[in-house]
CSV table of C-alpha atoms and ligand atoms in Angstrom, one decimal:
chain,number,residue,atom,x,y,z
A,3,MET,CA,-132.2,-89.1,-30.5
A,4,ALA,CA,-133.5,-86.5,-27.9
A,5,SER,CA,-137.2,-85.6,-28.4
A,6,SER,CA,-138.4,-82.5,-29.9
A,7,TYR,CA,-141.6,-81.0,-29.1
A,8,SER,CA,-143.7,-77.8,-30.4
A,9,LEU,CA,-145.5,-75.4,-28.0
A,10,VAL,CA,-147.9,-72.7,-28.1
A,11,LEU,CA,-147.6,-70.1,-25.5
A,12,LEU,CA,-150.6,-68.1,-24.6
A,13,PRO,CA,-149.5,-65.7,-22.2
A,14,GLY,CA,-152.6,-63.5,-21.9
A,15,ASP,CA,-153.3,-60.9,-19.5
A,16,GLY,CA,-152.3,-59.4,-16.3
A,17,ILE,CA,-149.8,-61.5,-14.4
A,18,GLY,CA,-149.8,-64.0,-17.4
A,19,PRO,CA,-146.9,-63.0,-19.8
A,20,GLU,CA,-144.8,-62.6,-16.6
A,21,VAL,CA,-145.2,-66.1,-15.2
A,22,VAL,CA,-145.0,-67.9,-18.7
A,23,ALA,CA,-142.0,-66.1,-19.2
A,24,THR,CA,-140.5,-67.4,-16.0
A,25,ALA,CA,-141.5,-71.0,-17.4
A,26,THR,CA,-139.9,-70.5,-21.1
A,27,ASP,CA,-136.9,-69.4,-19.2
A,28,LEU,CA,-137.1,-73.0,-17.2
A,29,LEU,CA,-137.8,-75.0,-20.3
A,30,ASP,CA,-134.9,-73.6,-21.7
A,31,ALA,CA,-132.5,-74.5,-19.0
A,32,LEU,CA,-134.0,-77.8,-19.1
A,33,SER,CA,-133.5,-78.3,-22.6
A,34,GLN,CA,-129.7,-77.5,-22.1
A,35,ALA,CA,-129.4,-79.8,-19.8
A,36,SER,CA,-131.1,-82.8,-21.2
A,37,GLY,CA,-130.9,-82.3,-25.0
A,38,VAL,CA,-134.9,-82.3,-25.1
A,39,THR,CA,-135.8,-79.3,-27.2
A,40,PHE,CA,-138.7,-77.1,-28.0
A,41,ARG,CA,-140.1,-75.3,-30.3
A,42,THR,CA,-142.5,-72.2,-29.3
A,43,VAL,CA,-144.9,-69.8,-30.8
A,44,THR,CA,-146.3,-67.4,-28.9
A,45,GLU,CA,-150.2,-66.2,-29.6
A,46,ARG,CA,-152.6,-63.8,-28.2
A,47,ALA,CA,-155.2,-64.7,-25.8
A,48,GLY,CA,-157.8,-63.1,-23.4
A,49,GLY,CA,-158.4,-59.3,-23.3
A,50,ASP,CA,-154.9,-58.7,-25.0
A,51,ALA,CA,-156.1,-60.7,-28.0
A,52,ILE,CA,-159.6,-59.0,-27.8
A,53,ASP,CA,-157.4,-55.3,-28.3
A,54,HIS,CA,-155.3,-56.8,-30.9
A,55,ASP,CA,-157.4,-59.1,-33.0
A,56,GLY,CA,-161.2,-58.1,-31.8
A,57,THR,CA,-161.3,-61.6,-30.2
A,58,PRO,CA,-160.6,-63.6,-27.5
A,59,LEU,CA,-159.1,-66.0,-29.1
A,60,SER,CA,-158.4,-65.7,-33.1
A,61,ASP,CA,-158.5,-68.6,-35.7
A,62,ARG,CA,-154.9,-68.2,-36.1
A,63,ALA,CA,-154.1,-68.9,-32.6
A,64,LEU,CA,-156.7,-71.9,-32.1
A,65,ALA,CA,-155.0,-73.4,-35.2
A,66,ALA,CA,-151.5,-73.1,-33.9
A,67,CYS,CA,-153.1,-74.7,-30.7
A,68,LYS,CA,-154.5,-77.6,-32.3
A,69,ASP,CA,-151.3,-78.0,-34.5
A,70,ALA,CA,-148.8,-78.3,-31.3
A,71,ASP,CA,-147.8,-80.8,-29.0
A,72,ALA,CA,-149.1,-79.0,-26.0
A,73,VAL,CA,-150.0,-75.2,-24.8
A,74,LEU,CA,-149.0,-73.4,-22.0
A,75,LEU,CA,-151.2,-70.3,-20.9
A,76,GLY,CA,-151.0,-67.6,-18.3
A,77,ALA,CA,-154.0,-66.1,-17.4
A,78,VAL,CA,-156.8,-64.3,-19.1
A,79,GLY,CA,-159.3,-61.3,-17.7
A,80,GLY,CA,-159.2,-58.2,-16.1
A,81,ALA,CA,-160.8,-55.0,-15.3
A,82,ALA,CA,-160.6,-53.3,-18.5
A,83,TRP,CA,-162.8,-56.1,-20.2
A,84,ASP,CA,-165.2,-56.7,-17.3
A,85,HIS,CA,-168.2,-54.7,-19.2
A,86,HIS,CA,-168.0,-57.0,-22.4
A,87,THR,CA,-170.3,-59.7,-22.7
A,88,GLY,CA,-171.2,-62.9,-23.9
A,89,PRO,CA,-168.1,-64.0,-26.8
A,90,MET,CA,-166.7,-60.9,-26.3
A,91,ARG,CA,-165.3,-61.9,-22.8
A,92,PRO,CA,-161.6,-62.9,-22.2
A,93,GLU,CA,-163.0,-65.9,-20.5
A,94,SER,CA,-165.1,-67.0,-23.3
A,95,GLY,CA,-161.9,-67.1,-25.5
A,96,LEU,CA,-160.6,-69.7,-23.1
A,97,LEU,CA,-163.7,-71.7,-22.7
A,98,GLN,CA,-163.4,-72.2,-26.6
A,99,LEU,CA,-159.8,-73.1,-26.5
A,100,ARG,CA,-161.0,-76.2,-23.9
A,101,LYS,CA,-163.7,-77.4,-25.8
A,102,GLU,CA,-161.9,-77.0,-29.4
A,103,LEU,CA,-159.0,-78.9,-28.1
A,104,GLY,CA,-161.6,-81.5,-26.3
A,105,VAL,CA,-159.7,-81.3,-23.1
A,106,PHE,CA,-162.6,-82.7,-21.0
A,107,ALA,CA,-160.5,-83.8,-17.5
A,108,ASN,CA,-158.7,-80.8,-16.0
A,109,LEU,CA,-156.3,-82.0,-13.4
A,110,ARG,CA,-155.6,-79.9,-10.3
A,111,PRO,CA,-153.2,-81.3,-7.8
A,112,VAL,CA,-153.2,-79.7,-4.4
A,113,ALA,CA,-149.9,-80.6,-2.1
A,114,VAL,CA,-148.9,-79.1,0.8
A,115,PRO,CA,-145.0,-79.2,0.7
A,116,ASP,CA,-143.9,-79.4,4.7
A,117,ALA,CA,-142.3,-76.2,4.1
A,118,LEU,CA,-146.0,-74.7,3.8
A,119,ALA,CA,-147.7,-76.3,6.1
A,120,ALA,CA,-146.8,-73.9,9.2
A,121,ALA,CA,-147.8,-71.1,6.9
A,122,SER,CA,-151.4,-72.5,6.0
A,123,PRO,CA,-154.3,-70.0,7.3
A,124,LEU,CA,-155.4,-73.2,8.5
A,125,ARG,CA,-154.0,-75.6,11.3
A,126,GLU,CA,-150.8,-76.9,10.3
A,127,GLU,CA,-151.7,-80.1,12.1
A,128,ALA,CA,-154.9,-80.4,9.7
A,129,VAL,CA,-152.9,-79.6,6.3
A,130,ARG,CA,-149.7,-81.5,6.9
A,131,GLY,CA,-149.4,-84.1,4.5
A,132,THR,CA,-152.4,-82.9,2.3
A,133,ASP,CA,-152.1,-84.4,-1.3
A,134,LEU,CA,-155.2,-84.7,-3.6
A,135,LEU,CA,-155.9,-84.3,-6.8
A,136,VAL,CA,-159.1,-82.4,-8.4
A,137,VAL,CA,-160.5,-84.2,-11.6
A,138,ARG,CA,-162.7,-81.6,-12.9
A,139,GLU,CA,-164.9,-81.8,-15.9
A,140,LEU,CA,-164.1,-78.9,-18.1
A,141,THR,CA,-165.9,-79.0,-21.4
A,142,GLY,CA,-169.5,-79.5,-20.1
A,143,GLY,CA,-171.9,-79.1,-17.4
A,144,ILE,CA,-173.5,-75.6,-16.6
A,145,TYR,CA,-170.3,-73.6,-18.3
A,146,PHE,CA,-171.5,-74.9,-21.7
A,147,GLY,CA,-175.1,-76.1,-21.3
A,148,GLU,CA,-178.0,-75.1,-23.5
A,149,PRO,CA,-180.6,-73.5,-23.2
A,150,ARG,CA,-178.9,-70.2,-21.6
A,151,GLY,CA,-180.1,-66.7,-21.9
A,152,ARG,CA,-181.5,-63.8,-20.5
A,153,GLU,CA,-184.6,-61.7,-21.5
A,154,GLY,CA,-187.4,-59.5,-20.1
A,155,VAL,CA,-187.4,-56.1,-18.7
A,156,GLY,CA,-187.9,-54.8,-15.3
A,157,ASP,CA,-188.8,-57.1,-12.5
A,158,ALA,CA,-189.8,-59.7,-15.3
A,159,GLU,CA,-186.3,-59.8,-16.5
A,160,VAL,CA,-185.0,-63.4,-16.1
A,161,ALA,CA,-181.7,-65.5,-17.2
A,162,TRP,CA,-180.8,-68.8,-17.2
A,163,ASN,CA,-178.1,-71.7,-17.6
A,164,THR,CA,-178.5,-75.1,-18.0
A,165,MET,CA,-176.5,-78.3,-16.4
A,166,ARG,CA,-176.7,-80.7,-18.4
A,167,TYR,CA,-174.6,-84.0,-18.6
A,168,SER,CA,-174.8,-87.2,-20.8
A,169,ARG,CA,-173.8,-90.6,-19.5
A,170,ALA,CA,-170.6,-90.7,-22.1
A,171,GLU,CA,-169.2,-87.6,-20.3
A,172,VAL,CA,-169.4,-88.5,-17.0
A,173,ALA,CA,-168.2,-91.8,-18.3
A,174,ARG,CA,-165.2,-90.6,-19.7
A,175,LEU,CA,-164.4,-88.5,-16.7
A,176,ALA,CA,-164.9,-91.0,-14.4
A,177,ARG,CA,-162.2,-93.4,-16.0
A,178,VAL,CA,-159.9,-90.7,-15.7
A,179,ALA,CA,-160.4,-89.9,-12.2
A,180,PHE,CA,-160.3,-94.0,-11.5
A,181,THR,CA,-156.8,-94.3,-13.9
A,182,ARG,CA,-155.3,-91.6,-12.0
A,183,ALA,CA,-156.2,-92.9,-8.4
A,184,ARG,CA,-154.7,-96.2,-9.5
A,185,ARG,CA,-151.3,-94.5,-9.7
A,186,ARG,CA,-151.8,-92.8,-6.7
A,187,ARG,CA,-153.7,-94.1,-3.1
A,188,GLY,CA,-156.4,-96.0,-4.9
A,189,LYS,CA,-159.3,-94.0,-3.4
A,190,VAL,CA,-161.8,-91.4,-5.1
A,191,THR,CA,-164.8,-89.1,-3.7
A,192,SER,CA,-167.2,-88.2,-6.5
A,193,VAL,CA,-168.5,-85.0,-5.5
A,194,ASP,CA,-172.4,-83.9,-6.8
A,195,LYS,CA,-175.5,-82.6,-5.3
A,196,ALA,CA,-177.5,-85.8,-6.0
A,197,ASN,CA,-180.0,-84.9,-3.2
A,198,VAL,CA,-181.2,-82.1,-5.1
A,199,LEU,CA,-180.3,-82.3,-8.8
A,200,VAL,CA,-181.3,-85.0,-11.1
A,201,VAL,CA,-178.3,-84.0,-13.1
A,202,SER,CA,-176.4,-85.5,-10.2
A,203,GLN,CA,-178.2,-88.3,-9.8
A,204,LEU,CA,-177.2,-89.2,-13.3
A,205,TRP,CA,-173.6,-88.6,-12.4
A,206,ARG,CA,-173.9,-90.7,-9.4
A,207,ASP,CA,-175.0,-93.7,-11.4
A,208,VAL,CA,-172.4,-93.4,-14.0
A,209,VAL,CA,-169.7,-93.1,-11.4
A,210,ARG,CA,-170.9,-96.1,-9.6
A,211,GLU,CA,-171.7,-98.4,-12.9
A,212,VAL,CA,-167.8,-97.7,-14.4
A,213,HIS,CA,-166.5,-98.2,-10.8
A,214,GLU,CA,-168.1,-101.5,-10.7
A,215,ALA,CA,-167.5,-102.7,-14.2
A,216,GLU,CA,-164.0,-101.6,-14.4
A,217,PHE,CA,-162.3,-100.4,-11.3
A,218,SER,CA,-163.5,-102.3,-8.5
A,219,ASP,CA,-160.2,-102.3,-7.0
A,220,ILE,CA,-160.4,-98.6,-6.2
A,221,ALA,CA,-162.2,-97.3,-2.9
A,222,LEU,CA,-165.0,-95.3,-4.0
A,223,GLU,CA,-167.2,-92.7,-2.0
A,224,HIS,CA,-169.9,-90.0,-3.0
A,225,MET,CA,-169.9,-86.7,-1.0
A,226,TYR,CA,-172.3,-84.1,-1.5
A,227,VAL,CA,-170.7,-80.7,-2.8
A,228,ASP,CA,-171.7,-78.7,0.4
A,229,ASN,CA,-170.1,-81.5,2.6
A,230,ALA,CA,-167.2,-81.5,0.5
A,231,ALA,CA,-166.0,-78.1,0.4
A,232,MET,CA,-166.4,-78.2,4.6
A,233,GLN,CA,-164.2,-81.4,4.8
A,234,LEU,CA,-161.7,-79.9,2.4
A,235,VAL,CA,-160.9,-77.5,5.0
A,236,LEU,CA,-161.3,-79.9,8.3
A,237,ASN,CA,-159.7,-82.9,7.0
A,238,PRO,CA,-158.1,-82.3,3.5
A,239,ARG,CA,-156.2,-85.6,4.2
A,240,GLN,CA,-159.0,-87.9,3.8
A,241,PHE,CA,-158.9,-87.0,-0.1
A,242,ASP,CA,-156.9,-88.7,-2.9
A,243,VAL,CA,-158.8,-88.3,-5.9
A,244,ILE,CA,-161.9,-85.9,-6.3
A,245,VAL,CA,-164.0,-86.0,-9.2
A,246,THR,CA,-166.9,-83.5,-9.8
A,247,GLY,CA,-168.6,-81.7,-12.4
A,248,ASN,CA,-167.1,-78.3,-14.2
A,249,LEU,CA,-169.0,-75.7,-11.6
A,250,PHE,CA,-168.4,-77.6,-8.4
A,251,GLY,CA,-164.7,-78.3,-9.7
A,252,ASP,CA,-164.1,-74.8,-10.2
A,253,ILE,CA,-165.5,-73.6,-6.9
A,254,LEU,CA,-163.9,-76.5,-4.8
A,255,SER,CA,-160.3,-76.1,-6.5
A,256,ASP,CA,-160.1,-72.4,-5.4
A,257,ALA,CA,-161.2,-73.6,-1.7
A,258,ALA,CA,-158.3,-76.2,-1.6
A,259,ALA,CA,-155.9,-73.7,-2.7
A,260,THR,CA,-156.1,-72.0,0.5
A,261,LEU,CA,-154.8,-75.2,1.9
A,262,GLY,CA,-151.3,-74.3,1.2
A,263,GLY,CA,-151.6,-70.9,1.6
A,264,SER,CA,-151.9,-69.2,-1.8
A,265,LEU,CA,-153.6,-69.7,-5.0
A,266,GLY,CA,-150.2,-68.9,-6.6
A,267,LEU,CA,-149.2,-72.5,-6.1
A,268,LEU,CA,-151.6,-74.3,-8.0
A,269,PRO,CA,-151.2,-75.7,-11.7
A,270,SER,CA,-153.3,-77.3,-13.4
A,271,ALA,CA,-153.3,-80.2,-16.8
A,272,SER,CA,-156.3,-80.2,-19.2
A,273,VAL,CA,-156.1,-83.8,-21.0
A,274,GLY,CA,-158.4,-86.1,-22.9
A,275,GLY,CA,-157.8,-84.6,-26.1
A,276,PRO,CA,-154.9,-84.9,-28.8
A,277,VAL,CA,-153.0,-81.5,-27.5
A,278,GLY,CA,-152.8,-81.0,-23.8
A,279,LEU,CA,-153.5,-77.3,-22.3
A,280,PHE,CA,-151.7,-76.4,-19.0
A,281,GLU,CA,-152.1,-73.1,-16.9
A,282,PRO,CA,-152.2,-72.0,-13.7
A,283,VAL,CA,-155.4,-72.4,-11.5
A,284,HIS,CA,-154.9,-68.6,-10.5
A,285,GLY,CA,-156.4,-65.6,-12.7
A,286,SER,CA,-154.5,-62.7,-14.1
A,287,ALA,CA,-154.1,-60.6,-10.8
A,288,PRO,CA,-154.0,-57.2,-12.4
A,289,ASP,CA,-153.2,-55.8,-9.2
A,290,LEU,CA,-149.8,-57.5,-9.0
A,291,ALA,CA,-148.7,-57.4,-12.8
A,292,GLY,CA,-145.8,-55.7,-14.1
A,293,LYS,CA,-144.3,-55.7,-10.3
A,294,ASP,CA,-142.3,-58.6,-10.0
A,295,ALA,CA,-144.6,-59.7,-7.1
A,296,ALA,CA,-146.4,-62.6,-8.6
A,297,ASN,CA,-145.9,-66.0,-7.6
A,298,PRO,CA,-144.5,-68.1,-10.4
A,299,ILE,CA,-144.8,-71.3,-8.9
A,300,ALA,CA,-147.9,-72.3,-10.2
A,301,ALA,CA,-147.1,-71.4,-14.0
A,302,LEU,CA,-143.7,-73.8,-13.4
A,303,LEU,CA,-145.5,-76.7,-11.9
A,304,SER,CA,-148.2,-76.2,-15.1
A,305,ALA,CA,-145.0,-76.7,-17.3
A,306,GLY,CA,-143.8,-79.6,-14.8
A,307,MET,CA,-147.1,-81.6,-15.6
A,308,MET,CA,-146.9,-80.5,-19.1
A,309,LEU,CA,-143.4,-82.1,-19.3
A,310,ASP,CA,-145.1,-85.1,-17.6
A,311,GLU,CA,-148.1,-85.5,-20.0
A,312,LEU,CA,-145.2,-85.2,-23.0
A,313,GLY,CA,-143.4,-88.3,-22.0
A,314,GLU,CA,-140.7,-86.5,-20.1
A,315,PRO,CA,-141.5,-87.3,-16.6
A,316,ARG,CA,-137.8,-86.8,-15.5
A,317,LEU,CA,-138.3,-83.2,-16.4
A,318,GLY,CA,-141.2,-83.0,-14.9
A,319,GLU,CA,-139.9,-84.3,-11.7
A,320,ALA,CA,-136.9,-82.1,-11.8
A,321,VAL,CA,-139.1,-79.1,-11.8
A,322,ARG,CA,-141.2,-80.4,-8.8
A,323,HIS,CA,-137.7,-81.0,-6.8
A,324,GLY,CA,-136.7,-77.1,-7.8
A,325,VAL,CA,-139.8,-75.8,-6.3
A,326,GLU,CA,-139.6,-77.8,-3.2
A,327,ALA,CA,-135.9,-76.9,-2.9
A,328,ALA,CA,-136.3,-73.1,-3.2
A,329,LEU,CA,-139.5,-73.5,-0.7
A,330,GLN,CA,-137.2,-75.6,1.8
A,331,ALA,CA,-134.4,-72.6,1.4
A,332,GLY,CA,-137.1,-70.3,2.6
A,333,LEU,CA,-137.4,-68.3,-0.6
A,334,ARG,CA,-141.5,-66.6,-0.6
A,335,THR,CA,-143.0,-64.1,-3.1
A,336,GLY,CA,-145.3,-61.6,-0.9
A,337,ASP,CA,-148.2,-64.1,-1.0
A,338,LEU,CA,-146.4,-66.6,1.4
A,339,TRP,CA,-143.8,-64.7,3.1
A,340,ARG,CA,-143.9,-64.2,6.9
A,341,GLU,CA,-141.1,-63.2,9.4
A,342,GLY,CA,-138.2,-65.2,9.1
A,343,LEU,CA,-138.3,-66.2,5.7
A,344,THR,CA,-136.6,-64.7,2.7
A,345,ARG,CA,-139.0,-62.2,0.4
A,346,VAL,CA,-138.1,-62.5,-3.3
A,347,GLY,CA,-139.9,-61.1,-6.5
A,348,THR,CA,-140.9,-63.3,-9.1
A,349,GLN,CA,-137.7,-63.7,-11.2
A,350,ALA,CA,-135.5,-64.2,-7.8
A,351,LEU,CA,-137.6,-67.2,-7.0
A,352,ALA,CA,-137.8,-68.4,-10.6
A,353,THR,CA,-134.6,-68.3,-11.0
A,354,ARG,CA,-133.5,-70.3,-7.8
A,355,ILE,CA,-136.1,-72.8,-8.9
A,356,ARG,CA,-134.8,-73.3,-12.1
A,357,GLY,CA,-131.1,-73.5,-10.5
A,358,GLU,CA,-132.3,-76.2,-8.5
A,359,ALA,CA,-134.2,-77.9,-11.3
A,360,VAL,CA,-131.1,-78.1,-13.5
A,361,ALA,CA,-128.8,-79.1,-10.3
A,362,TRP,CA,-131.3,-81.9,-9.7
A,363,LEU,CA,-131.3,-83.0,-13.0
A,364,SER,CA,-127.6,-82.9,-13.6
A,365,ARG,CA,-126.7,-84.4,-10.2
B,8,IPM,C1,-160.6,-71.7,-13.6
B,8,IPM,C2,-160.7,-70.2,-14.0
B,8,IPM,C3,-162.0,-70.2,-15.3
B,8,IPM,C4,-163.0,-71.3,-15.2
B,8,IPM,C5,-162.6,-68.8,-16.0
B,8,IPM,C6,-161.3,-67.8,-16.1
B,8,IPM,C7,-163.3,-68.9,-16.7
B,8,IPM,O1,-161.5,-69.4,-12.6
B,8,IPM,O2,-159.8,-72.0,-14.5
B,8,IPM,O3,-160.5,-71.9,-12.6
B,8,IPM,O4,-164.0,-70.8,-14.5
B,8,IPM,O5,-162.8,-72.1,-15.5
B,9,MN,MN1,-161.5,-70.8,-11.4
């Protein structure tokens, strides 16, 4: 008996709905080819939810997510809601969702396929063969730390956030990173700012202890975040798994996205709770919305990661083959197009990827 999974789709804002639609088309096609079925419900999130429900994540949407086997999200945010503050920001809904689902580990793989190495803004010989995984802490750190606040007026006005980690939060994330490294090339780089921040000193101690006690077969190195940003650009091939806190991971994963030439390529999986959350790393890109111009690859690969985590790795593999084949064939959306390649829209690229994925599955 083929399996069946219940999914919540949160298309969100900007290009979110378009790229999520390409992912559901892909899931439909994989379903027909494999017999695995997906039951989907769509809920509002982000600015769209603010406009309709008066909150970026309604109780109903949250309950549906908690009830599902997985959640696939597009993107949230946009200029229309930029003047909102606090819990009425679209981003607050996403942060609340991550927290409520308990998905403390955000996995962001960055691989540069050969077909894209030449198009990288960095030197081809530096990026070719890059294959790394950022494991970003997602439900703690300065994003959530208390106290936080803003008060006073004039020159005396002040605002503050707190970067705070417990031993338990660091240890459970380190275990995810080491475990992933075991399935990869066996190396973990822990990124912190231990030369300045006391929170990073605890981070480093705990990573070291978990390594010694449980993962001494893995190679571990520590790197300051400023150096890591430079090393990512200079010599990305040195990295296998990068494990780091919420804020550093946010910044470093965008930097890593430049290696393949576009943020539109990067998928993510947020795991650690009973329900996984899968979302492209890119934002809502309002300037591209509704123009059939967005790159669907990040969303499609996010669906692929979802299939892996659901326990359907062959379907996940089919998605990655589909992407690879479409890139090999020279199809590119505007973000990656250059002379000699075929410029296509969101739909055309997604359709080709879908066809290639199904062909691989049925070969
Ligand atoms: C990301 C995004 C989010 C983050 C925003 C939209 C809250 O930049 O997923 O990287 O900072 O985590
Ligand atoms: Mn980000």
